[in-house]
Coordinates of C-alpha atoms in Angstrom, one line a residue:
X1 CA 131.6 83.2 88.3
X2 CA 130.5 82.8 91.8
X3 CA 130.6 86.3 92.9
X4 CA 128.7 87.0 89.5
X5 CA 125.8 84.4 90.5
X6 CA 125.7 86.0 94.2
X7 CA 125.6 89.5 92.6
X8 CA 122.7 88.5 90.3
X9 CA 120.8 86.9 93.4
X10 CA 121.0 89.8 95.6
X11 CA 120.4 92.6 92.4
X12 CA 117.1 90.5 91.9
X13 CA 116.5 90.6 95.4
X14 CA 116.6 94.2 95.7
X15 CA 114.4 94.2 93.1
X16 CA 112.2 92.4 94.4
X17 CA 111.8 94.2 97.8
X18 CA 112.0 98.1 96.1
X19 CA 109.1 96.5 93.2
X20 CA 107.4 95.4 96.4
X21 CA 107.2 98.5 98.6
X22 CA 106.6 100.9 95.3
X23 CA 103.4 98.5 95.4
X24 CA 102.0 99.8 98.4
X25 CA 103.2 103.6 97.9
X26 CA 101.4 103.4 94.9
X27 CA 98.2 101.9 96.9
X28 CA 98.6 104.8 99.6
X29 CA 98.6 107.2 96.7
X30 CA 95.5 105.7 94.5
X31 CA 93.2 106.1 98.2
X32 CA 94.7 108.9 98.7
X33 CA 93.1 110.1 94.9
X34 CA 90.0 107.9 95.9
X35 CA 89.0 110.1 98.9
X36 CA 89.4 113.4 97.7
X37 CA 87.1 111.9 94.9
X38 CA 84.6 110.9 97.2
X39 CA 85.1 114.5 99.3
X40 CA 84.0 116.3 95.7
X41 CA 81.2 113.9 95.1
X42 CA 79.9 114.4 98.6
X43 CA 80.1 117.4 98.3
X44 CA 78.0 118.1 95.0
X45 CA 75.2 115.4 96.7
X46 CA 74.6 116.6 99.6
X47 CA 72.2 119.1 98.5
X48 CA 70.1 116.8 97.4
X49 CA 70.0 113.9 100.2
X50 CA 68.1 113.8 103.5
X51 CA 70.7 112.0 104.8
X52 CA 73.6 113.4 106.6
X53 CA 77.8 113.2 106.2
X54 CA 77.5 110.0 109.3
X55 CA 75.6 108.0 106.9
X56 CA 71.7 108.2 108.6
X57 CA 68.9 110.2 109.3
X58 CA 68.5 113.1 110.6
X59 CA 65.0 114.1 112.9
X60 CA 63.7 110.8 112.7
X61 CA 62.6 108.4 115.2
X62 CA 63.0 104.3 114.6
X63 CA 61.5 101.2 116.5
X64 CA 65.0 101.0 118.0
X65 CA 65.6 97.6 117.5
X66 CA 67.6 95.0 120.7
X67 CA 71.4 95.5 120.9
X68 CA 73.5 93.2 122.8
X69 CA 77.3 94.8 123.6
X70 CA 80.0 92.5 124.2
X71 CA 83.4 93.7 126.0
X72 CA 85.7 91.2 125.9
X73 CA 88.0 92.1 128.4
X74 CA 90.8 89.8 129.9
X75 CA 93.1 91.3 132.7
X76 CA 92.5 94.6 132.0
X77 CA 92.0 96.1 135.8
X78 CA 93.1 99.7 134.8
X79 CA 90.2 100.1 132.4
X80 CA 87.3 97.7 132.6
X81 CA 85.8 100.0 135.0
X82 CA 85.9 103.0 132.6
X83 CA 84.9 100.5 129.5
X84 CA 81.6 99.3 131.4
X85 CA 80.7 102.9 132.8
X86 CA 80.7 104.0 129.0
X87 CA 78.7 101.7 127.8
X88 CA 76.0 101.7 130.8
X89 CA 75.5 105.1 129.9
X90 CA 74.1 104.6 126.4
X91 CA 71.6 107.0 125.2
X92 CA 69.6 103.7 124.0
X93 CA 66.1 101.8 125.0
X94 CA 66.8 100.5 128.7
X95 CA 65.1 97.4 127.6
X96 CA 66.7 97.2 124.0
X97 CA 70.1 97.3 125.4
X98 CA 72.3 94.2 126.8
X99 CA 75.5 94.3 128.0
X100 CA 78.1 91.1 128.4
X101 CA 80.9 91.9 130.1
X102 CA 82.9 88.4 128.2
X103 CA 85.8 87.9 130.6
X104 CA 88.7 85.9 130.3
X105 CA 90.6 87.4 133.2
X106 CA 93.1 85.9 135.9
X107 CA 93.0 88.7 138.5
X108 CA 91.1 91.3 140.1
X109 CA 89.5 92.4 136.8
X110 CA 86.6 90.0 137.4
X111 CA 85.9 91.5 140.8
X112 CA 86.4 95.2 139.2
X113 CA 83.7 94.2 136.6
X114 CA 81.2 92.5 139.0
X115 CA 81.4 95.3 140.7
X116 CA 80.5 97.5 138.2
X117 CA 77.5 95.6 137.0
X118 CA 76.1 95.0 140.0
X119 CA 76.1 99.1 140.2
X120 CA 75.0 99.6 136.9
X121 CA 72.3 97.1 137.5
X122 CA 70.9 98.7 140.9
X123 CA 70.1 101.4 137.9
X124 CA 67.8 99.5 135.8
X125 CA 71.3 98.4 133.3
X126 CA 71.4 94.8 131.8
X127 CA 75.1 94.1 132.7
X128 CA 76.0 90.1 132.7
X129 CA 79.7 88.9 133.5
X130 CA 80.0 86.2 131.6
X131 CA 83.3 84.9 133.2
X132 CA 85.5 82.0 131.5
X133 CA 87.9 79.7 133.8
X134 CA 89.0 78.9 130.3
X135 CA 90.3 81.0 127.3
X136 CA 89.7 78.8 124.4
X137 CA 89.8 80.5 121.3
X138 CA 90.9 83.2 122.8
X139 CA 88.9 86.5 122.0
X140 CA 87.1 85.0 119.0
X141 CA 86.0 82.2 121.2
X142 CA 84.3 85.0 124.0
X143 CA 82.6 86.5 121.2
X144 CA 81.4 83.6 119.9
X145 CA 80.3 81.8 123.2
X146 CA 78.8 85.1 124.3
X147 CA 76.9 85.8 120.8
X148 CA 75.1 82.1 122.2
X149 CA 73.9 84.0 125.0
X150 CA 73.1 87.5 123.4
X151 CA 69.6 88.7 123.4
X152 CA 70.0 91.5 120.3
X153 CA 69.4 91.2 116.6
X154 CA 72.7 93.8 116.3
X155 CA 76.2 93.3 118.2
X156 CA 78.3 95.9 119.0
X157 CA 81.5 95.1 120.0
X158 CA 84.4 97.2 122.2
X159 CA 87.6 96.2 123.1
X160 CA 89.1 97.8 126.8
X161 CA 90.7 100.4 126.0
X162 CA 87.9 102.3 124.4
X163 CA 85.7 104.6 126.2
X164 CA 82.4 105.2 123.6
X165 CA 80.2 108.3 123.5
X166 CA 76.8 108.1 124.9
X167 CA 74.8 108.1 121.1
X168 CA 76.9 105.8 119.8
X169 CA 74.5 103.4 118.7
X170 CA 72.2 106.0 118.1
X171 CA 74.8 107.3 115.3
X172 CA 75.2 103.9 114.0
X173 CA 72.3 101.7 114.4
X174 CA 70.5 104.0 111.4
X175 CA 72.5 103.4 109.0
X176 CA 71.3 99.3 109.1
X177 CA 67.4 100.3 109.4
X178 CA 67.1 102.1 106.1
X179 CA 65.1 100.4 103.3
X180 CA 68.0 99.9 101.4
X181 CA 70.7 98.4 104.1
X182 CA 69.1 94.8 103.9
X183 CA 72.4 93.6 102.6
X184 CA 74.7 95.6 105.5
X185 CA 76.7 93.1 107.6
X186 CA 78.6 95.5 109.6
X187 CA 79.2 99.0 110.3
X188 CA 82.6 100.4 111.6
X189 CA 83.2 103.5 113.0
X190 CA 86.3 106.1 113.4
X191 CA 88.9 105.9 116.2
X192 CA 89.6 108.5 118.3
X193 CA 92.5 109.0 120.6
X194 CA 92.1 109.2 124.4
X195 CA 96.1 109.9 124.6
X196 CA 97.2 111.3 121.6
X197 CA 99.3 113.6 122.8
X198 CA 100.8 111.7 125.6
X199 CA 104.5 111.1 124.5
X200 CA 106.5 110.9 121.4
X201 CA 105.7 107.4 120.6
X202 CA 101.8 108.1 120.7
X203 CA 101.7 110.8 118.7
X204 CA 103.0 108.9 115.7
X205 CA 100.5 106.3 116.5
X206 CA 97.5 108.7 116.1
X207 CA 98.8 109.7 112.6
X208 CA 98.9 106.4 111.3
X209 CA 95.7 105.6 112.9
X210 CA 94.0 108.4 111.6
X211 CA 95.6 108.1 107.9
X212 CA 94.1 104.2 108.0
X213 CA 90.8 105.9 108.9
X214 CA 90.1 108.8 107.4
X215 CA 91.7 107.9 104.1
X216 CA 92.3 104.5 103.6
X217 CA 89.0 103.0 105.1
X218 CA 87.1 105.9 103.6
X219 CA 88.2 105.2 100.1
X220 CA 87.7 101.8 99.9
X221 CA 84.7 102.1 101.3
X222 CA 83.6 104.9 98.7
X223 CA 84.0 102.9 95.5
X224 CA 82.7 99.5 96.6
X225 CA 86.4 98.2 97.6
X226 CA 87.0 95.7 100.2
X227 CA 87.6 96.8 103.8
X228 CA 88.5 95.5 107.3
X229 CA 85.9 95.0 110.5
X230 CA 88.6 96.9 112.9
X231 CA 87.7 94.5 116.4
X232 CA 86.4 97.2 118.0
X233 CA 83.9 100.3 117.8
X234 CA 81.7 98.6 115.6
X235 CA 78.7 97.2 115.1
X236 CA 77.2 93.4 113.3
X237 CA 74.5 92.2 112.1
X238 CA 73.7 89.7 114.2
X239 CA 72.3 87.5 110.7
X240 CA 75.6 88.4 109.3
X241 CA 77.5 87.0 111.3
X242 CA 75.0 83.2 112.3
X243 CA 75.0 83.2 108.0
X244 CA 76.2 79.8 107.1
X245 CA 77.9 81.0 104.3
X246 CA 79.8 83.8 107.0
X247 CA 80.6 81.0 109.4
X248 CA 81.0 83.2 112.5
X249 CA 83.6 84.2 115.0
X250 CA 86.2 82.0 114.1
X251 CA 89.6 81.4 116.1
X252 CA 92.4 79.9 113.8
X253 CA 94.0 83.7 113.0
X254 CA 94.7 86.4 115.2
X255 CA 92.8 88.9 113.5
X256 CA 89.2 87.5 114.1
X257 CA 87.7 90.6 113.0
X258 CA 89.9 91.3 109.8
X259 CA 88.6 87.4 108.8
X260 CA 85.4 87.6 109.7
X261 CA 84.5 90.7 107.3
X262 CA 86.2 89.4 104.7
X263 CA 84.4 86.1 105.2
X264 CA 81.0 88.4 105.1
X265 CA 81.7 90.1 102.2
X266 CA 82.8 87.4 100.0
X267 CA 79.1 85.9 101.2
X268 CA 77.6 89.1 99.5
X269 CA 77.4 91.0 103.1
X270 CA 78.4 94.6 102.7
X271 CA 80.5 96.6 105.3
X272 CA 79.5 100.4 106.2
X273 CA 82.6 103.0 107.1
X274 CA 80.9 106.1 109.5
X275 CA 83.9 108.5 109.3
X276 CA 82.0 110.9 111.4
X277 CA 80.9 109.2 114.0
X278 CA 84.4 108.9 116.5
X279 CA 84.7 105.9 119.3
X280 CA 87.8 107.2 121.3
X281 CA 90.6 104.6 122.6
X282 CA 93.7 104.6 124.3
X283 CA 97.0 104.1 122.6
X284 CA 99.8 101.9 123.4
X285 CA 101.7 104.4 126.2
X286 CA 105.1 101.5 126.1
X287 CA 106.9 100.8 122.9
X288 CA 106.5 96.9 124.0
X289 CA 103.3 97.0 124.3
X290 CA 102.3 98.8 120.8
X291 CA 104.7 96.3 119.6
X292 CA 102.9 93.4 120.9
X293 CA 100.0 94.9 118.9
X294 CA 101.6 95.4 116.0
X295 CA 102.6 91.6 115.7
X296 CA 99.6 90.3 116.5
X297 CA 97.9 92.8 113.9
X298 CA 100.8 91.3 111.4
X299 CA 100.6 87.6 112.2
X300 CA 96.9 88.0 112.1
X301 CA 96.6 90.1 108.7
X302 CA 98.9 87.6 106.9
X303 CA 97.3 84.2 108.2
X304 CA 93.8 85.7 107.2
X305 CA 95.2 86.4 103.6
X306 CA 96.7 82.8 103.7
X307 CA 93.5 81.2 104.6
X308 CA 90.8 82.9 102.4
X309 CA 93.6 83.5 99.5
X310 CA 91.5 80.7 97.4
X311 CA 88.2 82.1 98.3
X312 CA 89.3 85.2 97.1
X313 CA 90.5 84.0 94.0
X314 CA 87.5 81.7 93.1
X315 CA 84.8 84.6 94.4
X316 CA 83.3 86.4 92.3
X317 CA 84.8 89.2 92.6
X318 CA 86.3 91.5 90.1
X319 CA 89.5 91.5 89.0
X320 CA 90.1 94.8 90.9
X321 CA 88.6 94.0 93.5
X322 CA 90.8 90.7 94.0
X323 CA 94.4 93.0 93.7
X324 CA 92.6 95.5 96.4
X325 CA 91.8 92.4 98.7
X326 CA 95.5 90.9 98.2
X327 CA 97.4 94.3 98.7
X328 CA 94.7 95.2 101.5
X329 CA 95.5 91.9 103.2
X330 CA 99.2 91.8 102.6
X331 CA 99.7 95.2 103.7
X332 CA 102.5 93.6 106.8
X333 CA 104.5 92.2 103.9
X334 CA 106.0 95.6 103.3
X335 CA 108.0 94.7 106.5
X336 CA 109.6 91.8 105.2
X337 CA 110.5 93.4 102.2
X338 CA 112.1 96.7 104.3
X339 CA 113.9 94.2 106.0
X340 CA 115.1 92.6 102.7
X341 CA 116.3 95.8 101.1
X342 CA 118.7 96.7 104.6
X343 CA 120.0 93.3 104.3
X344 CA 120.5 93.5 100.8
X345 CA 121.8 96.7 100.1
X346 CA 125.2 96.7 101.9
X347 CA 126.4 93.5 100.2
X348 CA 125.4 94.8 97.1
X349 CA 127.6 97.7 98.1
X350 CA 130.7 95.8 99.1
X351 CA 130.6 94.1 95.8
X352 CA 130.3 97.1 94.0
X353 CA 127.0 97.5 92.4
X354 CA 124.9 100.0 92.1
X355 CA 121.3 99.3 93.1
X356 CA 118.6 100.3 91.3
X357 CA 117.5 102.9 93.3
X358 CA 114.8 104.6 91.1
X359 CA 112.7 101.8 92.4
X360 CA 114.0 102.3 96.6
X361 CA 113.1 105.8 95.8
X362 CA 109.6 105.3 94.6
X363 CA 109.2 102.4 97.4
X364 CA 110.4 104.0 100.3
X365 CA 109.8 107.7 100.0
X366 CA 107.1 108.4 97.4
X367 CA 104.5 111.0 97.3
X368 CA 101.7 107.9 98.5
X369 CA 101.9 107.7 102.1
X370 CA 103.1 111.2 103.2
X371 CA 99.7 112.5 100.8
X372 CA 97.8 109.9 103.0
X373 CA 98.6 111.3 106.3
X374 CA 98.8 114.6 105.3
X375 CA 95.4 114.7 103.9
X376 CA 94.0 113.1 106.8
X377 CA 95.7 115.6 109.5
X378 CA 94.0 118.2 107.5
X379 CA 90.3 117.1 107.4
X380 CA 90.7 116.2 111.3
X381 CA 92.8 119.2 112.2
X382 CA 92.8 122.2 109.8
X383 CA 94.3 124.3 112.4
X384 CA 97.4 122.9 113.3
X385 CA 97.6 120.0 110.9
X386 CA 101.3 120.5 109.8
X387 CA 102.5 120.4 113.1
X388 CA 100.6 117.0 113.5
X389 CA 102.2 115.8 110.0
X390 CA 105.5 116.5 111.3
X391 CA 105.6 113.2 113.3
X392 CA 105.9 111.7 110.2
X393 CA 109.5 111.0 110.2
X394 CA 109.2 109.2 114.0
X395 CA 106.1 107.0 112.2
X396 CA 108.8 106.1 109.5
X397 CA 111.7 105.1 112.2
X398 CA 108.9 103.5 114.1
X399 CA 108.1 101.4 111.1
X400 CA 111.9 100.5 110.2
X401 CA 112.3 99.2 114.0
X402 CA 109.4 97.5 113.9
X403 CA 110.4 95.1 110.7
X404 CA 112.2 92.9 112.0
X405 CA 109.3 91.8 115.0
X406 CA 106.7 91.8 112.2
X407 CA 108.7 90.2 109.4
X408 CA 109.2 87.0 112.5
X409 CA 105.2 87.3 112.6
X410 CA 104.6 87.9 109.2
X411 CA 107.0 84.1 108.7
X412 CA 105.1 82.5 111.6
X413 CA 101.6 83.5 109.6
X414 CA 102.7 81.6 106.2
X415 CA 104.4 78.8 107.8
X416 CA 102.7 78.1 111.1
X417 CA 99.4 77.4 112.2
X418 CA 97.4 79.7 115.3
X419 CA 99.3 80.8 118.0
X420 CA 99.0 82.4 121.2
X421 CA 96.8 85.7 121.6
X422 CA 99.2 88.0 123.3
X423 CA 97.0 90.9 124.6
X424 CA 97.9 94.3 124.5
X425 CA 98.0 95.7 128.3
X426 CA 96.2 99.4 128.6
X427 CA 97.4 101.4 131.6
X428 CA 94.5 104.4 131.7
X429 CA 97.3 107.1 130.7
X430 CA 94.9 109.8 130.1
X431 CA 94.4 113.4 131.9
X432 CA 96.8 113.5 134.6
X433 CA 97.7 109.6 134.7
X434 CA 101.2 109.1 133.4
X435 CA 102.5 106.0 135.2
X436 CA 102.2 103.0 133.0
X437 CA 106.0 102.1 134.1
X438 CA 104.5 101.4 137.7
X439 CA 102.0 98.9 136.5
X440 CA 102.0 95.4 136.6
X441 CA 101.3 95.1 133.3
X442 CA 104.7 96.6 132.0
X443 CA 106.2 94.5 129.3
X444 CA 109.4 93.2 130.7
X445 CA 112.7 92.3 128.3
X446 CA 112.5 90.3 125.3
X447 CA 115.6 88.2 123.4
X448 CA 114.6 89.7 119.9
X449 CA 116.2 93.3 121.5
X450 CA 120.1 91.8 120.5
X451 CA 119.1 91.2 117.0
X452 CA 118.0 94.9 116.4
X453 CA 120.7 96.3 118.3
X454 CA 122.9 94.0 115.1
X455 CA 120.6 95.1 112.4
X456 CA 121.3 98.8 114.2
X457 CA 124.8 98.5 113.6
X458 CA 124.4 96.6 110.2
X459 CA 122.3 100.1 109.2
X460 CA 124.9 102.1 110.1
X461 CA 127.7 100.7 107.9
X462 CA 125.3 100.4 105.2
X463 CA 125.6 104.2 105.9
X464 CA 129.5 104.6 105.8
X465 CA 129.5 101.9 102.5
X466 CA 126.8 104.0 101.2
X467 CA 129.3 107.3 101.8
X468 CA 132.0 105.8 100.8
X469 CA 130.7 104.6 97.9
X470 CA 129.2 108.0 96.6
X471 CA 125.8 106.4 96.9
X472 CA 124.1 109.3 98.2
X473 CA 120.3 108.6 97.6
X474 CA 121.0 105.5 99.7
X475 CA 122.2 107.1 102.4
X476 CA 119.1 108.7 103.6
X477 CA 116.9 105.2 103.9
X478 CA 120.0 103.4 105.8
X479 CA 120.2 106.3 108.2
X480 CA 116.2 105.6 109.1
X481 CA 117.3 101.9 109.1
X482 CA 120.0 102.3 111.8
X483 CA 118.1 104.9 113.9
X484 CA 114.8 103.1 113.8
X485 CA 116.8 99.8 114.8
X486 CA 118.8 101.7 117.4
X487 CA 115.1 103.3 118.6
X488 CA 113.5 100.4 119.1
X489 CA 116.6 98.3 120.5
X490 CA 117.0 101.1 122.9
X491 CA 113.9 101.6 124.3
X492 CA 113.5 97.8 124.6
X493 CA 116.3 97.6 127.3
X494 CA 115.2 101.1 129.4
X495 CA 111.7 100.3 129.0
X496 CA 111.9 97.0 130.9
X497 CA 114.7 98.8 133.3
X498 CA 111.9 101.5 134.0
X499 CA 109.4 99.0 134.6
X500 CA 111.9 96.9 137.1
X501 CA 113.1 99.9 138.8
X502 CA 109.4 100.9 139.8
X503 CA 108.6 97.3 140.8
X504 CA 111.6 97.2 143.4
X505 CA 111.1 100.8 144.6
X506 CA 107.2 99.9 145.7
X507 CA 108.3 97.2 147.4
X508 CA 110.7 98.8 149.8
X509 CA 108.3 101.5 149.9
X510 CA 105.9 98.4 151.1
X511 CA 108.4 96.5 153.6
X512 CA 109.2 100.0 155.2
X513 CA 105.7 100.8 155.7
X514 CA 104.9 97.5 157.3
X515 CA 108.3 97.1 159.0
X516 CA 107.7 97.0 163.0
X517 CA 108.6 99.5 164.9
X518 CA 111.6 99.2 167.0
X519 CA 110.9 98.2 170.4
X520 CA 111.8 100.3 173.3
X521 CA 114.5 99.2 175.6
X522 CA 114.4 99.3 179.0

């Protein structure tokens, strides 16, 4: 009786984890649909606009309005220098351009940016280091105290590791100064990639990037749908945000940005997505580091769908548009539920069921997400998109190792409160830079490294059960378990080794160079 309770427990569990995932492969799939919709309707309009694929007007001059850009930036020595030359060099109104440099920072990236201004204002620039001995509210909180300080009725915004074109705000500052954009909160454009071909860990990073952009942003976008402010590479209405009913930058998620835009567009604020107008960034070079990111994106994503949940129920929004919000915003629960089906699935094995693994198979592997990126490595590369695509499989044994640090953040989001805003450190691996391991910024070891190495070794017997068993269609997905585990596990040990190993050779590089030299005896 006993083992027939435990087997009913866990068959409703796998059920529960494959219903969830074939979710969100059918949501990758119905954007996928929505933007080659939205290609064919462009297609047959543009004819008859004046306006142009970017969203604004072509051959026509505006009474440029005042733009305030804020960097917050907070130890980031490698690239604050590159972030403020980019944005200095703005083909924009001298005197309809501010720049606040909003800087949290605890070593020499303050002295790196006043430098910089100080250059940039010899040349006629409005750079201002605003510099904070405290980081309360983290990078909400600089936005939000700078925005007291900003002179500009729009705000862009740029995290560090981007590096904008000069017409950026040229591109993007149309599209709010047409007759009918009265009701445009924000406008967010596409990310590029500065290091996209650096290494096997950022070329998977690019694709999934680029499928979130080209596609999934796009779509929603297209019909009306819900959509994220990204943190970076964008641009506010500076009303939108000071709205009462908005609220403002506000600091109790992670994902300030992801909150504030739904905040805005639950107020009746509408969001603009510019898929042609690219803001190129650097991507996580150490698997650490893009994991950092990736659980603050999680934690962040989750509490902002925890606190607006009720608003987005009581809105009045369609019913449609509630289910995109709620997927949209739970879109790191498919981690939790990966992690559910590896734990799951051996047991169920051992006790000899069967899963249901129609469901695993539409969850895990459906036609949805490899549609997504493929259709998105063909509008950006039509050359050499398939080799591009190929890097799919790496994504998806990025995304099984990754489960178990964003399931932890995912739990921390819908049973904690805040928490600490762990940046991401950039390293400037571009061009012929390829060093990050010799930075000081180098993620050192963490604990959670022993628990993938056991969920590694838990994959892999879910492989010789699944074998053993017959249950061939299983066998594939508990393979991508173990070696996405065993990826991740690995590269958290020889990453921090690599780091270490750097760190002790420049200091005996440094006491031999400053080590007297002998004395001569007579």
């Amino acid at each position: 009786m006993l083992i027939a309770l435990i087997l009913a427990g866990l068959q409703i569990l796998y059920l529960v984890g494959a219903t969830g995932l074939a979710i969100y492969g059918l949501q990758a799939l119905t954007l996928t649909l929505l933007k080659l919709r939205e290609e064919r309707l462009h297609r047959k309009a543009t004819a008859r606009t004046v306006e142009g694929p970017n969203g604004h007007l072509h051959n026509e001059e505006f009474d440029w309005p005042a733009v305030t850009v804020q960097l917050p930036v907070y130890n980031e020595v490698h690239v604050v220098g590159r972030l403020i030359d980019a944005c200095a060099k703005f083909d924009y109104p001298p005197n309809r351009l501010q720049i606040q440099v909003l800087d949290d920072s605890t070593d020499g990236t303050t002295s790196i940016a006043e430098n910089r201004a100080a250059f940039w204002r010899r040349r006629g620039a409005d750079v201002q280091v605003l510099h904070r001995n405290e980081r309360c509210g983290y990078k909400a909180g600089a936005l939000r105290e700078g925005l007291s300080k900003a002179a500009g009725e729009f705000i862009a915004v740029f995290d560090a590791d981007f590096a904008p074109q000069p017409d950026f705000l040229r591109r993007t500052l149309p599209t709010f100064l047409k007759e009918s954009a009265k009701e445009i909160g924000f406008v967010q454009t596409r990310w590029t990639h500065l290091n996209g071909e650096f290494s096997a860990l950022t070329m998977p990073q690019a694709l999934a990037l680029d499928g979130h952009f080209v596609v999934e942003q796009a779509a929603r976008h297209s019909v009306g749908l819900p959509f994220g402010f990204n943190g970076s590479a964008g641009v506010w209405r500076r009303a939108c945000i000071e709205d009462p009913s908005v609220g403002g930058w506000q600091d109790d998620t992670l994902c300030e940005d992801l909150d504030l835009s739904y905040r805005a567009q639950l107020a009746g604020w509408r969001g603009a997505y510019l898929n042609g107008v690219e803001a190129p960034a650097e991507l996580p070079p150490q698997l650490l580091a893009f994991k950092r990111q990736q659980f603050r994106w999680a934690k962040g994503s989750v509490a902002t769908l925890r606190k607006l949940a009720a608003s987005v129920l009581q809105g009045g929004w369609s019913t449609i548009m509630r289910t995109a919000a709620f997927v949209h915003l739970g879109g790191y629960l498919i981690h939790p539920l990966l992690l559910l089906l590896l734990l799951v699935s051996p047991l169920l094995m051992l006790l000899g069921s069967q899963p249901y693994w129609p469901l695993a198979y539409l969850g895990l592997v459906g036609v949805g997400p490899p549609a997504l990126y493929a259709l998105a490595q063909r509008r950006l590369h039509p050359q050499d998109w398939l080799r591009r695509w190929a890097h799919l499989p790496l994504l998806m044994l990025l995304g099984m190792g990754l489960s178990l640090s964003n399931s932890v953040a995912a739990w921390q989001a819908l049973f904690g409160r805040g928490g600490t805003f762990l940046r991401t450190p950039k390293f400037r691996v571009e061009g012929g830079s390829t060093a990050w391991h010799r930075s000081g910024y180098a993620l050192d070891l963490e604990p959670l490294v022993a628990a993938e190495f056991f969920l590694a070794v838990y994959g892999a017997i879910g492989c010789y059960l699944a074998a053993m068993h017959g249950q061939w269609w299983n066998l594939p997905f508990l393979a991508f378990y173990a070696g996405g585990y065993a990826l991740v596990a690995g590269l958290g040990l020889y990453e921090p080794w690599l780091a270490r190993s750097a760190r002790t050779l420049q200091r005996r590089r440094a006491a031999k160079l400053f080590r007297p030299k002998n004395l001569v005896k007579y």
